[in-house]
């Protein structure tokens, strides 16, 4: 079976738009594999910080890719991520890791180096890929493409609840400011900026709950499958 036989569903959008939970729901409803590409950027950023590498040093980041040992496992509720065989899931979810990831993600050659890592998740019977450039750069041939958006205020509120539920401390105003800054960085970078693919269905989740967005996406897939 080649990659073309594997059904790929891409879900792109800014942080806090609800992509992660949506991707999880859609993958489990369809029995597909799941790729959380943001976690891959976070893992690389974490490795860089642990090694003492400057996040703006593209050459040094590229060297890290030669020995980038990562693995994911399914936990009770949240995915577990391993870096060099160590469970780093908690550290990965912090705002610090997210911010560092968005700095690492600016480098075009780092993004190119991570393409194969991400494409390896494309396994039968299908894949739901969550990120910023899944439909534009990583899986341009995907069968179904969605782009999820929501106002920055709503996204900050959602991220706040997520962090509090994980037992982490958070402040809504700070989150909103960080999100706007990260949006700027993601939208304005030269390499794969955050933009909907031309053939993506854009869904504004500001006024919809997770169940409604999941249903909308699943019915689009069923009606066009
Ligand atoms: O989605 P998440 O918040 O985990 O992503 C962390 C950062 O990684 C994002 O802010 C973005 O800059 C970067 N990223 C990316 N391309 C992806 C996934 C994430 O540039 N496909």
Coordinates of C-alpha atoms and ligand atoms in Angstrom, one line a residue:
X1 CA 0.0 0.0 0.0
X2 CA 1.4 3.4 -0.8
X3 CA 0.8 6.8 0.8
X4 CA -2.0 7.6 -1.7
X5 CA -4.1 4.8 -0.3
X6 CA -4.0 6.3 3.2
X7 CA -6.7 8.8 3.8
X8 CA -5.2 12.0 5.3
X9 CA -7.3 14.6 7.1
X10 CA -5.4 17.8 7.9
X11 CA -6.5 20.3 10.6
X12 CA -4.6 23.5 10.7
X13 CA -5.1 26.7 12.6
X14 CA -3.7 29.0 15.3
X15 CA -3.1 27.9 18.9
X16 CA -6.2 27.6 21.0
X17 CA -8.5 27.2 18.1
X18 CA -9.5 23.8 19.4
X19 CA -7.5 21.8 16.8
X20 CA -5.9 19.4 19.2
X21 CA -9.2 18.2 20.8
X22 CA -10.9 18.2 17.4
X23 CA -8.1 16.1 15.8
X24 CA -8.3 13.6 18.7
X25 CA -12.1 13.2 18.3
X26 CA -11.9 12.9 14.6
X27 CA -9.1 10.3 14.7
X28 CA -10.8 8.2 17.3
X29 CA -14.2 8.4 15.4
X30 CA -12.5 7.2 12.2
X31 CA -10.0 4.8 13.8
X32 CA -7.1 6.8 12.3
X33 CA -3.6 7.6 13.5
X34 CA -2.9 11.0 15.0
X35 CA -0.1 13.5 14.3
X36 CA 0.3 16.4 16.7
X37 CA 3.0 18.3 14.7
X38 CA 3.2 21.1 17.3
X39 CA 4.5 18.5 19.8
X40 CA 7.3 17.7 17.4
X41 CA 8.4 21.4 17.2
X42 CA 8.1 21.6 21.0
X43 CA 10.3 18.5 21.4
X44 CA 13.0 19.9 19.2
X45 CA 12.8 23.2 21.1
X46 CA 13.1 21.3 24.4
X47 CA 16.1 19.4 23.1
X48 CA 17.7 22.7 22.0
X49 CA 17.1 24.3 25.4
X50 CA 18.5 21.3 27.2
X51 CA 21.6 21.3 25.0
X52 CA 22.0 25.0 25.5
X53 CA 21.5 25.8 21.8
X54 CA 20.4 29.3 20.7
X55 CA 16.9 29.0 19.2
X56 CA 17.9 31.4 16.5
X57 CA 20.9 29.3 15.4
X58 CA 19.5 27.3 12.5
X59 CA 22.8 25.4 11.8
X60 CA 23.0 24.1 15.4
X61 CA 19.3 23.1 15.3
X62 CA 19.9 21.2 12.1
X63 CA 22.7 19.2 13.8
X64 CA 20.2 18.2 16.6
X65 CA 18.0 16.6 13.9
X66 CA 20.7 14.0 13.2
X67 CA 20.0 12.5 16.7
X68 CA 16.3 13.4 17.3
X69 CA 15.0 10.5 19.3
X70 CA 11.2 11.0 19.9
X71 CA 8.3 8.7 20.5
X72 CA 4.6 9.1 21.5
X73 CA 2.4 6.8 23.5
X74 CA -1.3 7.0 24.4
X75 CA -2.0 7.9 28.0
X76 CA -5.3 7.8 29.9
X77 CA -6.4 11.2 28.5
X78 CA -3.4 13.0 27.2
X79 CA -0.7 11.8 24.8
X80 CA 2.6 11.0 26.4
X81 CA 5.7 12.3 24.6
X82 CA 9.3 10.9 25.0
X83 CA 12.5 12.7 24.2
X84 CA 15.6 10.5 24.4
X85 CA 13.4 7.9 26.2
X86 CA 12.4 10.3 28.9
X87 CA 8.7 11.2 29.5
X88 CA 8.7 15.0 28.9
X89 CA 4.9 15.4 28.5
X90 CA 4.5 17.9 31.3
X91 CA 7.4 20.1 30.3
X92 CA 6.2 20.0 26.7
X93 CA 2.8 21.6 27.5
X94 CA 4.1 24.7 29.2
X95 CA 3.9 28.1 27.5
X96 CA 7.7 28.3 27.6
X97 CA 8.0 25.2 25.4
X98 CA 5.3 26.6 23.1
X99 CA 7.0 29.9 22.7
X100 CA 10.4 28.2 22.1
X101 CA 8.7 25.9 19.5
X102 CA 7.5 28.9 17.6
X103 CA 11.0 30.3 17.4
X104 CA 12.5 27.0 16.2
X105 CA 9.6 26.7 13.7
X106 CA 10.7 29.9 11.9
X107 CA 13.7 28.3 10.3
X108 CA 12.9 27.0 6.8
X109 CA 15.6 24.3 6.8
X110 CA 14.5 23.0 10.2
X111 CA 10.9 22.7 8.8
X112 CA 12.3 20.9 5.8
X113 CA 14.2 18.5 8.0
X114 CA 11.1 17.7 10.0
X115 CA 9.0 16.8 6.9
X116 CA 10.1 13.2 6.9
X117 CA 9.5 12.8 10.6
X118 CA 6.0 14.0 10.2
X119 CA 5.2 12.1 7.0
X120 CA 6.2 8.8 8.7
X121 CA 2.9 9.1 10.7
X122 CA 1.0 8.6 7.4
X123 CA 0.0 4.9 8.0
X124 CA -3.0 2.9 7.0
X125 CA -5.9 3.2 7.4
X126 CA -5.6 6.9 7.7
X127 CA -4.1 9.9 9.5
X128 CA -5.5 13.0 11.2
X129 CA -2.7 15.6 11.1
X130 CA -2.9 18.7 13.4
X131 CA -0.7 21.7 12.9
X132 CA -0.1 25.0 11.1
X133 CA 1.0 23.7 7.6
X134 CA -0.4 20.2 7.4
X135 CA -2.6 21.0 4.4
X136 CA -0.2 23.4 2.7
X137 CA 3.3 21.9 3.1
X138 CA 3.4 18.5 4.8
X139 CA 0.4 16.8 3.2
X140 CA -0.6 18.9 0.2
X141 CA -2.3 15.9 -1.3
X142 CA -4.5 15.3 1.7
X143 CA -8.1 14.2 0.9
X144 CA -9.7 16.4 3.5
X145 CA -8.4 19.7 4.7
X146 CA -9.8 21.9 7.5
X147 CA -8.7 25.2 8.8
X148 CA -10.0 26.1 12.3
X149 CA -10.0 29.7 13.5
X150 CA -11.4 31.6 16.5
X151 CA -11.0 35.0 18.0
X152 CA -7.9 35.6 20.1
X153 CA -10.0 36.3 23.1
X154 CA -11.8 33.0 22.9
X155 CA -8.6 31.1 22.2
X156 CA -6.9 32.6 25.3
X157 CA -9.9 31.6 27.4
X158 CA -9.7 28.1 26.1
X159 CA -6.0 27.8 26.7
X160 CA -6.5 29.2 30.2
X161 CA -9.0 26.4 31.0
X162 CA -6.7 23.8 29.6
X163 CA -3.8 24.9 31.6
X164 CA -5.8 25.2 34.8
X165 CA -7.2 21.7 34.2
X166 CA -3.7 20.4 33.9
X167 CA -2.9 21.9 37.3
X168 CA -0.7 24.6 35.8
X169 CA -0.9 28.3 36.7
X170 CA -2.1 30.8 34.1
X171 CA -3.2 34.4 33.5
X172 CA -5.7 35.2 30.7
X173 CA -4.2 38.6 29.8
X174 CA -0.7 37.2 29.6
X175 CA -2.0 34.3 27.5
X176 CA -3.8 36.6 25.1
X177 CA -0.6 38.7 24.7
X178 CA 1.6 35.6 24.1
X179 CA -0.9 34.2 21.6
X180 CA -1.1 37.4 19.6
X181 CA 2.7 37.5 19.5
X182 CA 2.9 33.9 18.5
X183 CA 0.2 34.4 15.8
X184 CA 2.3 37.3 14.4
X185 CA 5.4 35.1 14.3
X186 CA 3.5 32.2 12.6
X187 CA 1.7 34.4 10.1
X188 CA 4.6 36.5 9.1
X189 CA 7.4 33.9 8.8
X190 CA 8.7 33.2 5.3
X191 CA 8.7 29.4 5.7
X192 CA 5.2 27.9 5.6
X193 CA 3.3 30.8 7.2
X194 CA 0.1 30.0 8.9
X195 CA -2.5 30.2 6.1
X196 CA -5.4 28.0 5.0
X197 CA -4.7 25.8 2.0
X198 CA -6.7 26.9 -1.0
X199 CA -8.8 23.8 -0.9
X200 CA -9.3 23.8 2.9
X201 CA -12.7 24.2 4.5
X202 CA -12.4 27.2 6.9
X203 CA -14.4 26.7 10.2
X204 CA -14.8 29.5 12.7
X205 CA -15.1 27.7 16.0
X206 CA -15.7 30.9 18.1
X207 CA -19.3 30.2 18.7
X208 CA -19.3 26.4 18.4
X209 CA -18.5 23.9 21.1
X210 CA -16.2 20.9 20.5
X211 CA -19.1 18.5 19.9
X212 CA -20.5 20.8 17.2
X213 CA -17.2 21.3 15.4
X214 CA -16.5 17.5 15.5
X215 CA -19.9 16.8 14.0
X216 CA -19.4 19.4 11.3
X217 CA -16.0 17.9 10.3
X218 CA -17.2 14.3 10.5
X219 CA -20.3 15.0 8.4
X220 CA -18.2 16.8 5.8
X221 CA -15.9 13.8 5.6
X222 CA -18.9 11.3 5.4
X223 CA -20.7 13.4 2.8
X224 CA -17.6 13.8 0.6
X225 CA -15.9 10.4 1.2
Ligands
LIG1 O1 0.3 23.7 18.2 P1 1.4 24.0 19.2 O2 1.0 25.2 20.1 O3 1.8 22.8 20.0 O4 2.7 24.5 18.4 C1 3.8 25.1 19.0 C2 4.4 26.0 17.9 O5 5.0 25.2 16.9 C3 3.4 26.9 17.2 O6 3.3 28.2 17.8 C4 4.0 27.1 15.8 O7 4.9 28.2 15.8 C5 4.9 25.8 15.6 N1 4.2 24.9 14.7 C6 4.5 25.1 13.3 N2 4.0 24.2 12.4 C7 3.3 23.2 12.8 C8 3.0 23.0 14.2 C9 3.5 23.9 15.1 O8 5.1 26.0 13.0 N3 2.8 22.3 11.9

